[in-house]
Coordinates of C-alpha atoms in Angstrom, one line a residue:
M1 CA -12.4 -4.4 22.8
M2 CA -9.3 -6.1 24.2
R3 CA -7.9 -2.9 26.0
V4 CA -4.5 -3.1 24.4
T5 CA -3.0 -1.7 21.2
P6 CA -2.6 -3.9 18.2
E7 CA 1.2 -3.7 18.7
T8 CA 0.9 -4.8 22.3
F9 CA -1.4 -7.7 21.3
Q10 CA 1.0 -8.9 18.6
H11 CA 4.0 -8.6 21.0
L12 CA 2.2 -10.6 23.7
L13 CA 1.1 -13.2 21.2
G14 CA 4.6 -13.6 20.0
L15 CA 5.8 -14.2 23.5
I16 CA 3.3 -16.9 24.4
D17 CA 2.6 -18.5 21.0
G18 CA 5.1 -21.3 21.4
H19 CA 4.2 -22.3 24.9
P20 CA 3.6 -26.1 25.3
I21 CA 0.1 -25.5 26.8
F22 CA -1.1 -24.7 23.3
T23 CA 0.0 -28.0 21.9
T24 CA -2.4 -30.9 21.7
H25 CA -1.8 -34.6 21.4
S26 CA -5.2 -35.4 19.9
N27 CA -6.6 -35.3 16.4
N28 CA -8.6 -32.2 17.4
Q29 CA -6.8 -28.9 16.8
Q30 CA -6.8 -26.3 19.5
T31 CA -8.4 -22.9 18.8
P32 CA -5.7 -20.6 17.5
V33 CA -3.6 -18.9 20.2
E34 CA -4.6 -15.4 19.0
T35 CA -8.3 -16.3 19.6
Q36 CA -7.6 -17.6 23.0
L37 CA -5.6 -14.5 23.9
S38 CA -8.4 -12.3 22.6
V39 CA -10.9 -14.0 24.8
L40 CA -8.7 -13.6 27.9
L41 CA -8.0 -9.9 27.2
Y42 CA -11.6 -9.2 26.4
R43 CA -12.7 -10.9 29.7
A44 CA -10.0 -9.2 31.8
G45 CA -11.1 -5.8 30.5
R46 CA -14.7 -6.2 31.6
Y47 CA -16.3 -5.2 34.9
G48 CA -19.4 -6.1 36.7
N49 CA -22.0 -8.1 34.8
G50 CA -20.1 -7.7 31.5
A51 CA -17.3 -9.8 33.1
S52 CA -19.4 -12.8 33.5
V53 CA -18.3 -16.0 31.8
A54 CA -21.7 -16.3 30.1
D55 CA -21.5 -12.8 28.6
V56 CA -17.9 -13.3 27.4
A57 CA -19.0 -16.6 25.8
R58 CA -21.9 -15.0 24.0
V59 CA -19.8 -12.2 22.6
A60 CA -17.0 -14.6 21.5
G61 CA -19.5 -17.1 20.1
I62 CA -18.0 -20.0 22.2
S63 CA -19.0 -22.1 25.2
E64 CA -18.6 -21.0 28.8
G65 CA -16.2 -23.9 29.3
A66 CA -14.1 -22.6 26.4
V67 CA -13.9 -19.2 28.1
L68 CA -12.6 -20.8 31.2
L69 CA -10.2 -23.1 29.4
F70 CA -8.8 -20.3 27.2
S71 CA -8.3 -18.1 30.2
R72 CA -6.4 -20.8 32.1
R73 CA -4.2 -21.6 29.1
V74 CA -3.3 -18.0 28.4
M75 CA -2.7 -17.1 32.0
T76 CA -0.4 -20.2 32.4
A77 CA 1.6 -19.0 29.3
I78 CA 1.8 -15.4 30.5
L79 CA 2.8 -16.4 34.0
S80 CA 5.6 -18.5 32.6
L81 CA 7.2 -15.3 31.3
Q82 CA 7.8 -14.0 34.8
G83 CA 11.5 -15.1 34.7
R84 CA 12.0 -13.1 31.5
A85 CA 10.0 -10.0 32.5
M86 CA 11.0 -9.8 36.2
R87 CA 14.7 -9.4 36.6
K88 CA 17.2 -7.6 38.8
V89 CA 17.7 -4.0 37.8
T90 CA 21.2 -3.5 36.5
E91 CA 23.6 -0.9 37.9
E92 CA 23.2 1.1 34.7
E93 CA 19.4 1.0 34.9
K94 CA 19.6 2.0 38.6
R95 CA 21.8 5.0 37.7
V96 CA 19.3 6.1 35.0
E97 CA 16.5 5.9 37.5
M98 CA 18.5 7.9 40.1
D99 CA 19.3 10.6 37.4
W100 CA 15.6 10.7 36.5
V101 CA 14.5 11.2 40.1
E102 CA 17.1 13.9 40.7
E103 CA 16.3 15.7 37.5
R104 CA 12.5 15.7 38.1
T105 CA 12.7 16.7 41.8
G106 CA 15.7 19.0 41.6
C107 CA 16.9 17.6 44.9
P108 CA 20.2 15.5 44.9
S109 CA 19.2 14.0 48.3
F110 CA 16.2 12.3 46.6
R111 CA 18.1 10.5 43.9
N112 CA 18.7 7.4 46.1
G113 CA 14.9 6.7 46.1
W114 CA 14.8 5.1 42.7
L115 CA 11.8 2.7 43.1
T116 CA 8.2 3.4 44.0
V117 CA 5.4 1.2 45.4
D118 CA 1.7 1.5 45.4
G119 CA -1.2 -0.8 46.0
T120 CA -4.3 -1.3 43.9
I121 CA -7.5 -3.2 44.3
V122 CA -8.6 -5.7 41.7
V123 CA -12.4 -5.3 42.0
L124 CA -14.4 -8.6 42.0
A125 CA -17.8 -8.7 40.4
Y126 CA -19.3 -10.6 43.4
K127 CA -18.7 -11.2 47.1
P128 CA -16.7 -14.5 47.4
S129 CA -18.8 -17.2 49.0
L130 CA -15.9 -18.3 51.3
N131 CA -14.8 -15.6 53.8
G132 CA -16.5 -12.9 51.7
S133 CA -16.2 -10.2 54.3
A134 CA -12.4 -10.4 54.1
Y135 CA -12.5 -9.2 50.5
F136 CA -14.5 -6.1 51.4
T137 CA -12.4 -3.0 50.9
R138 CA -12.4 0.5 52.3
K139 CA -13.9 1.7 49.0
M140 CA -17.0 -0.4 49.7
N141 CA -16.5 -3.1 47.1
Y142 CA -15.0 -6.6 47.1
G143 CA -11.5 -7.1 45.8
L144 CA -8.0 -8.4 45.9
N145 CA -5.0 -6.3 47.2
V146 CA -2.1 -6.1 44.7
Q147 CA 1.1 -4.3 45.4
V148 CA 3.2 -3.1 42.4
I149 CA 6.9 -2.0 42.8
N150 CA 8.2 -0.2 39.7
L151 CA 10.8 2.1 38.2
F152 CA 9.9 5.7 37.7
S153 CA 11.2 6.5 34.2
N154 CA 9.6 3.7 32.2
L155 CA 7.2 2.2 34.8
R156 CA 8.8 -1.3 34.5
I157 CA 7.5 -3.6 37.2
V158 CA 10.4 -5.0 39.2
D159 CA 8.4 -6.7 42.0
Y160 CA 4.8 -7.3 43.0
V161 CA 2.7 -9.0 45.6
T162 CA -0.6 -10.8 45.0
G163 CA -2.8 -13.2 46.9
F164 CA -4.2 -10.9 49.6
T165 CA -7.8 -10.0 50.2
G166 CA -9.1 -6.4 49.7
S167 CA -9.3 -5.8 53.4
A168 CA -5.6 -6.3 53.9
H169 CA -3.8 -3.1 54.6
D170 CA -1.2 -2.0 52.0
S171 CA 1.6 -2.0 54.6
S172 CA 0.8 -5.5 55.7
V173 CA 0.8 -6.8 52.1
F174 CA 4.0 -4.9 51.3
E175 CA 5.9 -6.9 54.0
H176 CA 5.7 -9.9 51.7
A177 CA 7.4 -8.1 48.7
G178 CA 10.8 -9.2 47.6
V179 CA 12.1 -5.7 48.0
V180 CA 11.4 -6.1 51.7
K181 CA 12.4 -9.7 52.2
Y182 CA 15.6 -9.4 50.1
A183 CA 16.3 -5.7 50.5
D184 CA 20.1 -6.2 50.0
W185 CA 19.5 -7.7 46.6
F186 CA 17.6 -4.6 45.5
F187 CA 19.2 -1.7 47.4
G188 CA 22.6 -0.4 48.1
P189 CA 23.6 1.7 51.1
N190 CA 21.3 4.7 51.7
E191 CA 18.9 3.7 48.8
F192 CA 15.2 3.6 49.4
I193 CA 11.8 3.2 47.9
W194 CA 9.1 5.9 47.6
A195 CA 5.7 5.1 49.1
D196 CA 2.7 7.1 50.3
S197 CA 1.5 7.4 53.9
A198 CA -0.3 4.0 53.8
Y199 CA 3.2 2.4 54.2

């Protein structure tokens, strides 16, 4: 129901459990972190009507306000992990990626392309009331454009771009990625990133 394996759930729980947002200074105890994480994961894995705060609240047996509060707390804790999860690729990791690309393609000239980028749309259940048409995508729904830059061999995300509406073109959003703004930090001479024709 939470769209992750039990092992992934436990690992994520271990990473966020000690975050200060889950501490309280009142006599009322907070709901256990595992319950708050469960609510967020359940909510994030829903689509359309099933993603409504009211439906999630009914399934979880909590108030709508609790759904929003738990979601905010857990996302705050998860976003605080960015510094641990997002880090520069080491030279050894880069070499592994280059070897992986060359082995899979059989072309030594391709080995310097050790990163890949692609965009995805996070579909919204409803048209936003403010500037709603800007969220309308080419796939005839409303959404947010997210760009993900990752390694090939293990799909580790090394950079991403969020905050753009669904109507924004992938290439326009990609211009805001760290791999573009700080290319020298990511790439050595003659190294490149793989992308489809949208870029």
